[in-house]
Amino acid sequence: MDRSNALKTLAAVIGLLALVAVPIIADAAGSTAWISMATRILIYGMAAASLNFALGYGGLVSFGHAAFFGLGGYVVGILYQTYADETLLFGFIPGTNQLLVTLPATILVTGIAAAAIGALSLRTGGVQFIMITLAFAQMLFFFFSGLSAYGGEDGLIIRRTNELFGLNMRDRATLYWVTLAITALFFVIYRRLTMSSFGTIVSGLRQNERRMAALGIEAYRYRLIAFILSGIGTGIAGAMLANVMRFTSPDLLAWHTSGQLMIMVILGGVGTVTGPFLGAAVLLILEDVLNAWTENWPLILGLVLLVVVLQARGGLMAIVNLVRGNRS
Amino acid sequence: MSAPVLKVEGLVKRFGGLTATDHVDFDLADGEIHALIGPNGAGKSTLINQICGEMRQDEGRILLDGLDISGHSAPQRAKMGLARAFQVPSLLNDVTVLDNVTVAVQIRHHRTYRISDSPRGRRDLFAEAEGFLAGTGLAHRGDIVVSDLSHGERKQLELVVARATKPRLLLLDEPMAGLGASESQEMIETLSTLREAHGILLVEHDMDAVFNLADRISVLVYGRIIAHGTVDEIRADPEVQRAYLGEEDA
Ligand SMILES: Nc1ncnc2c1ncn2[C@@H]1O[C@H](COP(=O)(O)OP(=O)(O)OP(=O)(O)O)[C@@H](O)[C@H]1O
Ligand SMILES: [Mg+2]
């Protein structure tokens, strides 16, 4: 047991070093586009992993997580514009371009939004839950599409990435490393959460609500907390995406963003810790590669997804575990 | 015998035209085994479902320590000390035997909202759960995922999980059903040791077990309690013989 733990730690350290080295390798290879791709993978990975906590662990099939992803983006965008215009939001909130302020603000806003959406959606279940979460996300999509003060349908340009400790955030590599640090912190918390006492209750409710009721668990409040945590995680990812793209738009709130996150989770492995990150990497790279190759890329992507899901129940993580099992 | 902890008064439950519980009075005291017997479809599980709060009765009251708990939810009643074992095992199937027991232990300790305790930090819970498995047929099966267990093992796990909540009362719905002869014998021994700590409502078709264990027996037929008494009284009751025991001569 100690040996396999040591091996795991070693693998984690090597993995982390490889991630840290990405900008250096990309520079050496002359492919700086890799840096942006890697940054986006980390961000989408966080969003998918957050969705996975609700979907894979809690059995809460939300088709509305785009709402939190987009809200995170708009928190950054609107606070930046308020800062640039030197006005006050709602007449009393000053704007800011500081990441150490916009991220907590994102947590607050997406937490409240997830509490409101969750409180209503969780009164239902099954297909109804899927439809209601979708409906809420669409409502926000139309709301921001019509919000002309903040770009409306065209979206909102953020002239400069948020500042952090005086780092040069215009430098892609620096921004990547900042994102990596946030993702690493996110990952530690998220992994702990899945194994925690609370996580055990949430996954127990997915497996058998009747059993959990007989043990004294009121499902609603636990699911609501799980949904809020999940929404906050996705919101943080959205805030980071807005910073990296220096742009946010209603597109992020649209149903296909929810679908994209869901595909990442399913592709990587529902209810696995690292699967969503793997799913995000594979989906984003595939989209990129296929897009350059043929304009029928969505069709081919669909076929790839079909094969992975049919061949490996449990997604790519099932394949990874298979390979691991064979080796030892 | 001490005063009843659980009292059921004039309970009625109808499913459309069918009266599954027909003005049932029932009580259960600390430290006794009160058996509830009756043919298939008599309404035994339906009665347990109402006591646990999974189903709401149409008429009547359910009292725990004199308090009317008719309006309490199933989780609230569980926290007040009512634990059940399901007739058809209803467990967390994706996780191990030990995990199932641990969940019961952590809920009893109110350890349900911690979002960052590691498995190492949960070691005390696992250790306590191991204690409930020790000495049962599942003692060496802690690492097995529930979906890989036999039916008999799942029935045993139902009881271990219920015990792990340290309840005041145990409501057991046919704990022996589907067990092999030796497993049944073990279950009888287990239940006879458990009676000291808990009141037990025992629904069971295995008459040997019932006559062996019960302090009192109630006989339920078509939703109505047609007889009630000690083992000897029930054995001798002609109506019971005709309505129930007679049918079973095998
Ligand atoms: N949810 C329900 N809806 C409609 N009818 C039900 C429901 N639950 C039980 N019944 C009916 O109520 C009657 C009593 O069922 P119940 O399961 O309580 O019997 P039981 O005594 O536990 O039988 P068994 O020994 O077979 O377990 C049966 O006729 C059954 O079909
Ligand atoms: Mg029954």
XYZ file of C-alpha atoms and ligand atoms in Angstrom:
610
model
C 0.000 0.000 0.000
C 2.837 2.393 0.909
C 4.567 1.540 -2.341
C 1.534 2.240 -4.489
C 1.000 5.482 -2.579
C 4.596 6.469 -3.255
C 4.096 5.637 -6.930
C 0.942 7.748 -7.007
C 2.724 10.682 -5.403
C 5.570 10.310 -7.893
C 3.113 10.230 -10.804
C 1.371 13.331 -9.455
C 4.678 15.197 -9.106
C 5.759 14.237 -12.638
C 2.341 15.220 -13.984
C 2.504 18.579 -12.241
C 6.053 19.240 -13.516
C 4.928 18.405 -17.049
C 2.031 20.841 -16.703
C 4.331 23.548 -15.371
C 6.678 22.954 -18.321
C 4.000 23.349 -21.013
C 4.844 26.997 -21.932
C 8.568 26.230 -22.052
C 8.040 23.223 -24.317
C 5.588 25.172 -26.484
C 8.078 28.010 -26.854
C 10.833 25.596 -27.774
C 8.581 23.959 -30.354
C 7.569 27.368 -31.664
C 3.880 26.589 -31.099
C 2.689 29.276 -28.747
C -0.895 28.359 -29.633
C -0.403 25.338 -27.406
C -0.232 27.642 -24.418
C -3.698 29.064 -25.024
C -5.012 25.586 -25.715
C -3.543 24.259 -22.457
C -4.994 27.229 -20.550
C -8.442 26.574 -21.981
C -8.186 22.876 -21.169
C -7.481 23.680 -17.518
C -10.426 26.077 -17.395
C -12.919 23.791 -19.099
C -11.581 20.970 -16.944
C -12.526 22.924 -13.820
C -15.986 23.619 -15.207
C -16.548 19.990 -16.206
C -15.200 18.696 -12.894
C -17.606 20.992 -11.051
C -20.501 19.739 -13.150
C -19.297 16.215 -12.450
C -19.709 16.732 -8.718
C -23.414 17.416 -9.219
C -23.930 15.022 -12.115
C -21.562 12.129 -11.474
C -21.483 12.097 -7.689
C -24.868 13.579 -6.871
C -26.853 12.193 -9.802
C -28.156 15.705 -10.486
C -28.244 15.880 -14.273
C -28.031 19.636 -14.750
C -28.392 20.854 -18.301
C -27.994 24.420 -17.129
C -24.436 24.758 -15.936
C -23.731 27.204 -18.750
C -25.583 29.676 -16.508
C -22.792 29.609 -13.935
C -20.027 29.491 -16.527
C -21.426 32.585 -18.232
C -22.223 34.402 -15.000
C -18.606 34.004 -13.900
C -17.557 35.601 -17.176
C -19.978 38.493 -16.790
C -18.885 39.185 -13.204
C -15.365 39.777 -14.510
C -16.601 41.670 -17.573
C -19.068 43.955 -15.826
C -16.724 44.725 -12.925
C -14.019 45.577 -15.442
C -16.252 47.883 -17.460
C -17.465 49.607 -14.296
C -13.817 50.067 -13.308
C -12.848 51.391 -16.748
C -15.814 53.790 -16.856
C -15.145 54.884 -13.271
C -18.827 54.497 -12.438
C -20.672 52.607 -9.733
C -22.575 49.408 -10.453
C -26.191 49.714 -9.170
C -25.066 53.091 -7.878
C -22.914 51.743 -5.060
C -20.554 48.970 -6.198
C -17.197 50.213 -7.493
C -15.627 48.300 -10.386
C -12.350 46.438 -10.183
C -9.653 44.843 -12.310
C -8.138 42.829 -9.452
C -8.375 39.057 -9.720
C -8.322 38.787 -5.923
C -11.588 40.732 -5.892
C -13.285 39.411 -9.013
C -12.882 35.753 -8.020
C -14.526 36.158 -4.589
C -17.219 38.263 -6.288
C -17.745 35.398 -8.741
C -18.063 32.957 -5.862
C -20.681 35.186 -4.251
C -22.728 35.806 -7.397
C -22.664 32.267 -8.773
C -23.277 30.889 -5.287
C -26.433 32.983 -4.951
C -27.547 32.106 -8.482
C -26.982 28.391 -7.867
C -28.877 28.622 -4.577
C -31.864 30.222 -6.308
C -31.857 27.929 -9.353
C -31.137 24.847 -7.232
C -33.792 25.665 -4.643
C -36.461 25.653 -7.338
C -35.108 22.931 -9.645
C -34.427 20.434 -6.879
C -38.113 20.302 -6.026
C -38.374 18.188 -9.164
C -36.400 15.210 -10.391
C -35.498 13.213 -13.460
C -36.284 14.722 -16.852
C -38.086 17.643 -15.224
C -34.898 18.618 -13.418
C -32.977 18.548 -16.699
C -35.570 20.762 -18.375
C -35.868 23.267 -15.530
C -32.131 23.785 -15.198
C -32.009 24.257 -18.966
C -34.847 26.774 -18.777
C -33.067 28.853 -16.130
C -29.870 28.941 -18.187
C -31.825 30.005 -21.270
C -33.480 32.771 -19.264
C -30.062 34.137 -18.352
C -28.956 33.735 -21.970
C -31.815 35.935 -23.170
C -31.309 38.364 -20.319
C -27.664 38.996 -21.202
C -28.412 38.957 -24.939
C -30.685 41.926 -24.329
C -28.390 43.713 -21.911
C -27.127 46.319 -24.370
C -25.252 48.310 -21.727
C -22.901 45.317 -21.546
C -22.647 44.429 -25.206
C -25.929 42.570 -25.650
C -25.645 39.811 -28.229
C -22.198 40.956 -29.302
C -20.682 40.280 -25.941
C -18.427 42.322 -23.746
C -14.779 43.053 -24.490
C -12.473 43.151 -21.489
C -9.591 45.346 -22.547
C -7.106 43.975 -20.024
C -6.858 40.781 -18.079
C -7.386 41.195 -14.315
C -4.264 42.065 -12.361
C -2.673 39.845 -9.763
C 0.318 40.690 -7.551
C 1.755 42.953 -10.259
C 2.401 39.964 -12.539
C 2.523 40.602 -16.263
C -0.848 39.069 -17.094
C -0.500 40.026 -20.759
C 2.138 37.352 -21.052
C 0.457 34.117 -22.119
C 2.828 31.907 -20.182
C 2.268 33.900 -16.973
C -1.480 33.710 -17.434
C -1.166 29.968 -17.990
C 0.810 29.535 -14.785
C -1.705 31.600 -12.820
C -4.500 29.450 -14.259
C -2.529 26.323 -13.427
C -2.075 27.461 -9.827
C -5.804 28.134 -9.488
C -6.630 24.805 -11.125
C -4.249 22.979 -8.791
C -5.894 24.576 -5.766
C -9.309 23.814 -7.234
C -8.295 20.194 -7.831
C -7.104 19.643 -4.272
C -10.377 21.008 -2.860
C -12.534 19.163 -5.389
C -10.784 15.847 -4.804
C -11.151 16.236 -1.051
C -14.803 17.109 -1.458
C -15.567 13.918 -3.369
C -14.013 11.834 -0.600
C -15.351 13.866 2.318
C -18.159 12.999 4.693
C -20.422 15.373 2.788
C -19.405 13.857 -0.553
C -20.240 10.402 0.799
C -23.762 11.531 1.698
C -24.264 13.176 -1.706
C -23.179 10.077 -3.579
C -25.274 7.936 -1.240
C -28.311 9.958 -2.284
C -27.516 9.269 -5.929
C -27.335 5.543 -5.266
C -30.398 5.122 -3.096
C -32.466 7.990 -1.756
C -34.822 5.625 0.061
C -31.974 4.039 1.996
C -30.581 7.436 2.934
C -34.008 8.612 4.138
C -34.232 5.526 6.325
C -30.898 6.544 7.848
C -32.072 10.085 8.583
C -30.994 12.103 5.552
C -33.287 14.792 4.099
C -32.177 14.717 0.470
C -33.111 18.256 -0.474
C -30.711 20.269 1.657
C -27.700 18.095 0.819
C -28.439 18.230 -2.879
C -28.881 21.975 -2.696
C -25.468 22.447 -1.079
C -23.909 20.113 -3.642
C -25.553 22.073 -6.443
C -24.301 25.387 -5.024
C -20.718 24.125 -4.696
C -20.913 22.769 -8.226
C -22.242 26.074 -9.554
C -19.496 28.046 -7.800
C -16.762 25.856 -9.294
C -18.175 26.317 -12.777
C -18.454 30.065 -12.119
C -14.768 30.331 -11.190
C -13.898 28.578 -14.436
C -16.084 31.053 -16.346
C -14.341 33.987 -14.642
C -10.960 32.599 -15.658
C -12.121 32.029 -19.232
C -13.243 35.651 -19.498
C -9.812 36.712 -18.262
C -7.995 34.540 -20.745
C -10.180 35.400 -23.744
C -10.528 39.031 -22.614
C -14.090 38.667 -23.779
C -17.370 37.289 -22.549
C -20.638 36.803 -24.398
C -24.098 35.248 -24.141
C -22.655 32.282 -26.070
C -21.125 31.068 -22.835
C -24.635 30.921 -21.348
C -26.181 29.071 -24.262
C -27.438 25.510 -24.034
C -24.643 24.150 -26.199
C -22.099 25.223 -23.591
C -24.021 23.127 -21.047
C -23.975 20.275 -23.535
C -20.271 20.690 -24.147
C -19.501 20.463 -20.409
C -21.725 17.420 -20.144
C -19.918 15.734 -23.035
C -16.574 16.395 -21.347
C -17.841 14.688 -18.195
C -19.256 11.693 -20.044
C -16.235 11.392 -22.313
C -13.797 11.541 -19.404
C -15.764 9.354 -17.044
C -18.837 10.201 -14.996
C -18.143 10.189 -11.274
C -14.346 9.997 -11.579
C -12.019 12.598 -10.093
C -9.690 13.279 -13.029
C -11.973 12.136 -15.863
C -13.525 15.563 -16.583
C -10.080 17.117 -17.112
C -9.206 14.332 -19.507
C -12.552 14.785 -21.245
C -11.971 18.526 -21.562
C -8.516 17.965 -23.061
C -9.698 15.386 -25.583
C -12.789 17.319 -26.631
C -11.045 20.679 -27.072
C -8.082 19.178 -28.946
C -10.357 17.056 -31.139
C -12.509 20.082 -31.964
C -9.392 21.997 -32.888
C -7.823 19.271 -35.006
C -11.018 18.248 -36.780
C -11.976 21.847 -37.364
C -8.749 22.447 -39.293
C -9.242 19.263 -41.266
C -12.866 19.272 -42.399
C -15.928 21.404 -42.001
C -17.930 18.290 -41.192
C -16.084 18.072 -37.886
C -19.167 17.921 -35.657
C -20.231 14.733 -37.418
C -16.852 13.081 -36.912
C -16.725 14.286 -33.326
C -20.125 12.720 -32.772
C -18.872 9.397 -34.114
C -15.790 9.503 -31.887
C -17.977 10.193 -28.882
C -20.260 7.338 -29.780
C -17.345 4.910 -30.015
C -15.812 6.005 -26.715
C -19.079 5.845 -24.838
C -20.092 2.485 -26.323
C -16.634 0.928 -26.082
C -15.805 2.115 -22.612
C -18.609 2.582 -20.181
C -17.129 4.942 -17.657
C -15.429 6.999 -20.369
C -11.742 7.499 -20.950
C -10.944 6.941 -17.276
C -12.149 3.364 -17.690
C -9.588 2.901 -20.463
C -6.850 4.532 -18.381
C -7.641 2.258 -15.442
C -7.639 -0.754 -17.727
C -4.153 0.088 -18.950
C -2.992 0.709 -15.395
C -4.458 -2.582 -14.231
C -2.690 -4.510 -17.007
C 0.633 -2.968 -16.155
C 0.625 -3.884 -12.473
C -42.531 -5.344 30.804
C -41.936 -1.619 30.418
C -44.438 0.837 28.946
C -44.689 0.816 25.162
C -42.271 3.050 23.306
C -44.165 2.834 20.049
C -47.940 2.925 19.873
C -50.020 2.642 16.726
C -53.683 3.600 17.147
C -56.531 2.977 14.733
C -54.277 3.044 11.692
C -55.979 2.897 8.279
C -54.358 2.873 4.834
C -56.318 2.430 1.623
C -55.022 1.805 -1.875
C -58.041 2.591 -4.014
C -60.621 -0.005 -3.027
C -58.156 -2.099 -1.065
C -57.793 -1.482 2.660
C -54.212 -2.558 3.276
C -54.261 -1.406 6.903
C -57.638 -1.718 8.582
C -57.877 -0.025 12.001
C -54.677 -1.524 13.316
C -53.630 -1.095 16.937
C -50.122 -2.186 17.758
C -47.465 -1.434 20.327
C -43.859 -2.190 21.025
C -41.853 -1.864 24.240
C -38.149 -1.622 24.944
C -36.468 -4.983 25.143
C -39.221 -7.062 23.605
C -39.674 -8.814 20.299
C -43.177 -8.327 18.982
C -43.720 -10.516 15.943
C -46.156 -9.594 13.214
C -47.220 -12.542 11.104
C -49.720 -12.968 8.327
C -50.082 -14.312 4.804
C -48.635 -12.650 1.697
C -50.335 -9.380 0.958
C -51.739 -9.034 4.487
C -50.292 -5.543 4.803
C -47.221 -6.143 6.973
C -44.781 -4.114 4.864
C -47.393 -1.407 4.427
C -47.643 -1.116 8.212
C -43.861 -0.781 8.551
C -43.817 1.818 5.778
C -46.304 3.917 7.711
C -44.460 3.567 11.007
C -41.222 4.675 9.317
C -42.907 7.603 7.635
C -42.310 6.466 4.089
C -46.072 6.304 3.593
C -48.685 8.520 5.232
C -51.641 6.800 6.876
C -55.199 7.814 5.969
C -56.469 7.610 9.542
C -55.094 6.979 13.012
C -51.992 7.992 14.915
C -48.461 6.806 15.500
C -46.917 7.711 18.846
C -43.269 7.471 19.865
C -42.732 7.982 23.596
C -46.199 9.500 23.699
C -45.388 12.037 20.998
C -47.532 11.982 17.864
C -45.046 11.539 15.028
C -47.656 11.132 12.306
C -46.509 14.368 10.670
C -42.783 13.627 10.847
C -40.820 12.745 7.732
C -39.013 9.424 7.370
C -35.581 11.009 8.040
C -36.914 12.735 11.177
C -38.286 9.455 12.499
C -34.994 7.734 11.715
C -33.188 10.357 13.784
C -35.641 9.739 16.635
C -34.471 6.148 16.790
C -36.573 4.130 14.363
C -34.423 1.891 12.171
C -35.671 -0.523 9.577
C -34.363 -3.380 7.499
C -36.084 -3.617 4.135
C -37.808 -6.767 2.917
C -36.109 -6.357 -0.455
C -32.570 -5.206 0.360
C -32.204 -1.503 -0.363
C -28.557 -0.551 0.036
C -25.890 1.634 -1.554
C -24.960 -0.768 -4.321
C -21.931 1.006 -5.832
C -19.865 1.058 -2.662
C -18.517 -1.554 -0.281
C -20.120 -3.316 2.647
C -17.968 -1.271 5.028
C -18.956 1.984 3.289
C -22.631 1.161 3.799
C -22.125 0.654 7.523
C -19.897 3.742 7.742
C -22.603 5.957 6.261
C -24.971 4.872 9.023
C -22.298 5.563 11.644
C -21.406 9.009 10.286
C -25.051 10.064 10.146
C -25.504 9.051 13.783
C -22.495 11.201 14.664
C -23.929 14.110 12.626
C -20.835 14.014 10.426
C -22.689 14.840 7.247
C -21.703 18.413 6.403
C -17.904 18.230 6.537
C -16.696 19.007 3.068
C -12.970 18.581 3.454
C -12.290 15.642 5.735
C -10.019 13.088 4.101
C -10.470 9.320 4.263
C -7.761 9.451 6.911
C -9.857 11.914 8.877
C -12.774 9.487 8.602
C -10.766 6.607 10.030
C -12.614 6.702 13.346
C -15.895 6.210 11.464
C -14.536 3.241 9.522
C -13.189 1.714 12.719
C -16.554 2.006 14.414
C -18.247 0.509 11.360
C -15.821 -2.444 11.463
C -17.037 -3.032 15.003
C -20.590 -3.573 13.790
C -19.409 -6.035 11.135
C -17.285 -8.025 13.588
C -18.882 -11.263 14.630
C -21.381 -11.257 11.757
C -21.244 -13.328 8.595
C -19.926 -10.234 6.851
C -16.879 -9.758 9.071
C -14.466 -10.603 6.259
C -16.546 -9.139 3.463
C -16.081 -5.461 4.295
C -14.211 -4.685 1.078
C -16.770 -6.275 -1.223
C -18.932 -3.960 -3.332
C -22.580 -4.519 -2.433
C -23.626 -5.328 -6.000
C -21.326 -8.384 -5.764
C -22.995 -9.744 -2.611
C -25.380 -12.699 -2.516
C -28.997 -12.073 -1.563
C -28.449 -13.625 1.855
C -25.467 -11.373 2.502
C -27.484 -8.321 1.557
C -30.198 -9.310 4.008
C -27.554 -9.584 6.704
C -26.103 -6.214 5.742
C -29.568 -4.644 6.043
C -29.566 -5.648 9.708
C -25.982 -4.519 10.360
C -26.707 -1.104 8.825
C -29.859 -0.738 10.919
C -27.917 -1.648 14.067
C -25.165 0.813 13.208
C -27.651 3.644 13.694
C -27.960 2.498 17.344
C -31.730 2.811 17.196
C -34.250 2.487 19.982
C -36.485 0.286 17.891
C -35.703 -2.078 15.052
C -38.357 -2.739 12.443
C -37.327 -5.867 10.587
C -39.220 -6.917 7.481
C -38.616 -10.637 6.951
C -34.933 -10.688 7.918
C -34.764 -14.449 7.332
C -36.289 -14.475 3.843
C -33.894 -15.985 1.339
C -31.323 -17.024 3.941
C -29.863 -20.527 3.992
C -30.475 -22.792 6.974
C -27.231 -21.916 8.730
C -27.595 -18.220 7.952
C -31.118 -18.315 9.423
C -29.827 -19.969 12.562
C -27.178 -17.264 12.914
C -29.821 -14.588 12.396
C -32.002 -16.096 15.147
C -29.053 -16.028 17.527
C -28.219 -12.464 16.589
C -31.783 -11.288 17.108
C -32.047 -12.943 20.491
C -28.968 -11.032 21.646
C -30.307 -7.787 20.169
C -33.581 -7.858 22.080
C -31.880 -6.661 25.248
C -30.886 -3.357 23.692
C -33.790 -2.659 21.357
C -37.461 -3.233 20.947
C -37.909 -5.275 17.784
C -40.875 -5.441 15.452
C -40.289 -8.690 13.631
C -42.186 -9.469 10.450
C -41.350 -13.029 9.528
C -42.783 -16.035 7.709
C -40.366 -18.486 9.319
C -42.569 -19.844 12.141
C -39.713 -21.616 13.908
C -37.953 -18.306 14.199
C -41.091 -16.497 15.329
C -42.040 -19.047 17.981
C -38.428 -19.116 19.088
C -37.945 -15.399 19.440
C -41.213 -13.579 19.988
C -42.446 -12.305 23.341
C -45.757 -11.422 21.728
C -47.325 -12.139 18.374
C -49.915 -10.215 16.381
C -51.598 -11.857 13.420
C -52.500 -9.661 10.468
C -54.934 -10.864 7.801
C -56.347 -8.604 5.072
C -55.076 -5.556 6.932
C -56.734 -6.451 10.251
C -55.162 -7.764 13.428
C -57.226 -10.923 13.993
C -55.339 -12.190 17.006
C -52.805 -11.028 19.520
C -51.093 -12.828 22.386
C -48.179 -14.857 23.648
C -46.619 -17.625 21.583
C -48.701 -20.278 23.329
C -51.936 -18.337 22.969
C -51.381 -17.808 19.253
C -50.437 -21.412 18.664
C -53.655 -22.521 20.315
C -55.959 -19.945 18.683
C -58.378 -21.753 16.354
C -59.049 -18.686 14.207
C -55.325 -18.233 13.629
C -54.964 -21.888 12.778
C -57.688 -21.594 10.194
C -56.803 -18.217 8.743
C -53.093 -18.480 8.698
C -51.172 -21.342 10.218
C -53.420 -23.918 8.580
C -52.601 -22.606 5.138
C -48.947 -23.165 5.736
C -48.976 -26.873 6.544
C -46.047 -28.025 4.564
N -47.939 1.373 -3.065
C -48.985 0.530 -3.213
N -49.992 0.819 -4.060
C -51.040 -0.002 -4.205
N -51.178 -1.159 -3.545
C -50.201 -1.518 -2.680
C -49.057 -0.692 -2.470
N -48.265 -1.296 -1.568
C -48.876 -2.440 -1.231
N -50.038 -2.587 -1.882
C -50.995 -3.675 -1.711
O -51.334 -3.726 -0.350
C -51.432 -5.056 0.091
C -50.483 -5.270 1.237
O -49.149 -5.294 0.729
P -47.893 -5.515 1.664
O -46.691 -5.428 0.813
O -47.973 -4.611 2.811
O -48.087 -7.024 2.149
P -47.150 -7.913 3.047
O -47.958 -8.388 4.177
O -45.907 -7.221 3.340
O -46.877 -9.140 2.055
P -45.555 -10.044 1.867
O -45.596 -11.093 2.916
O -45.743 -10.640 0.511
O -44.396 -9.159 1.950
C -51.158 -5.924 -1.116
O -52.390 -6.319 -1.671
C -50.407 -5.028 -2.047
O -50.647 -5.389 -3.379
Mg -43.971 -7.487 2.868
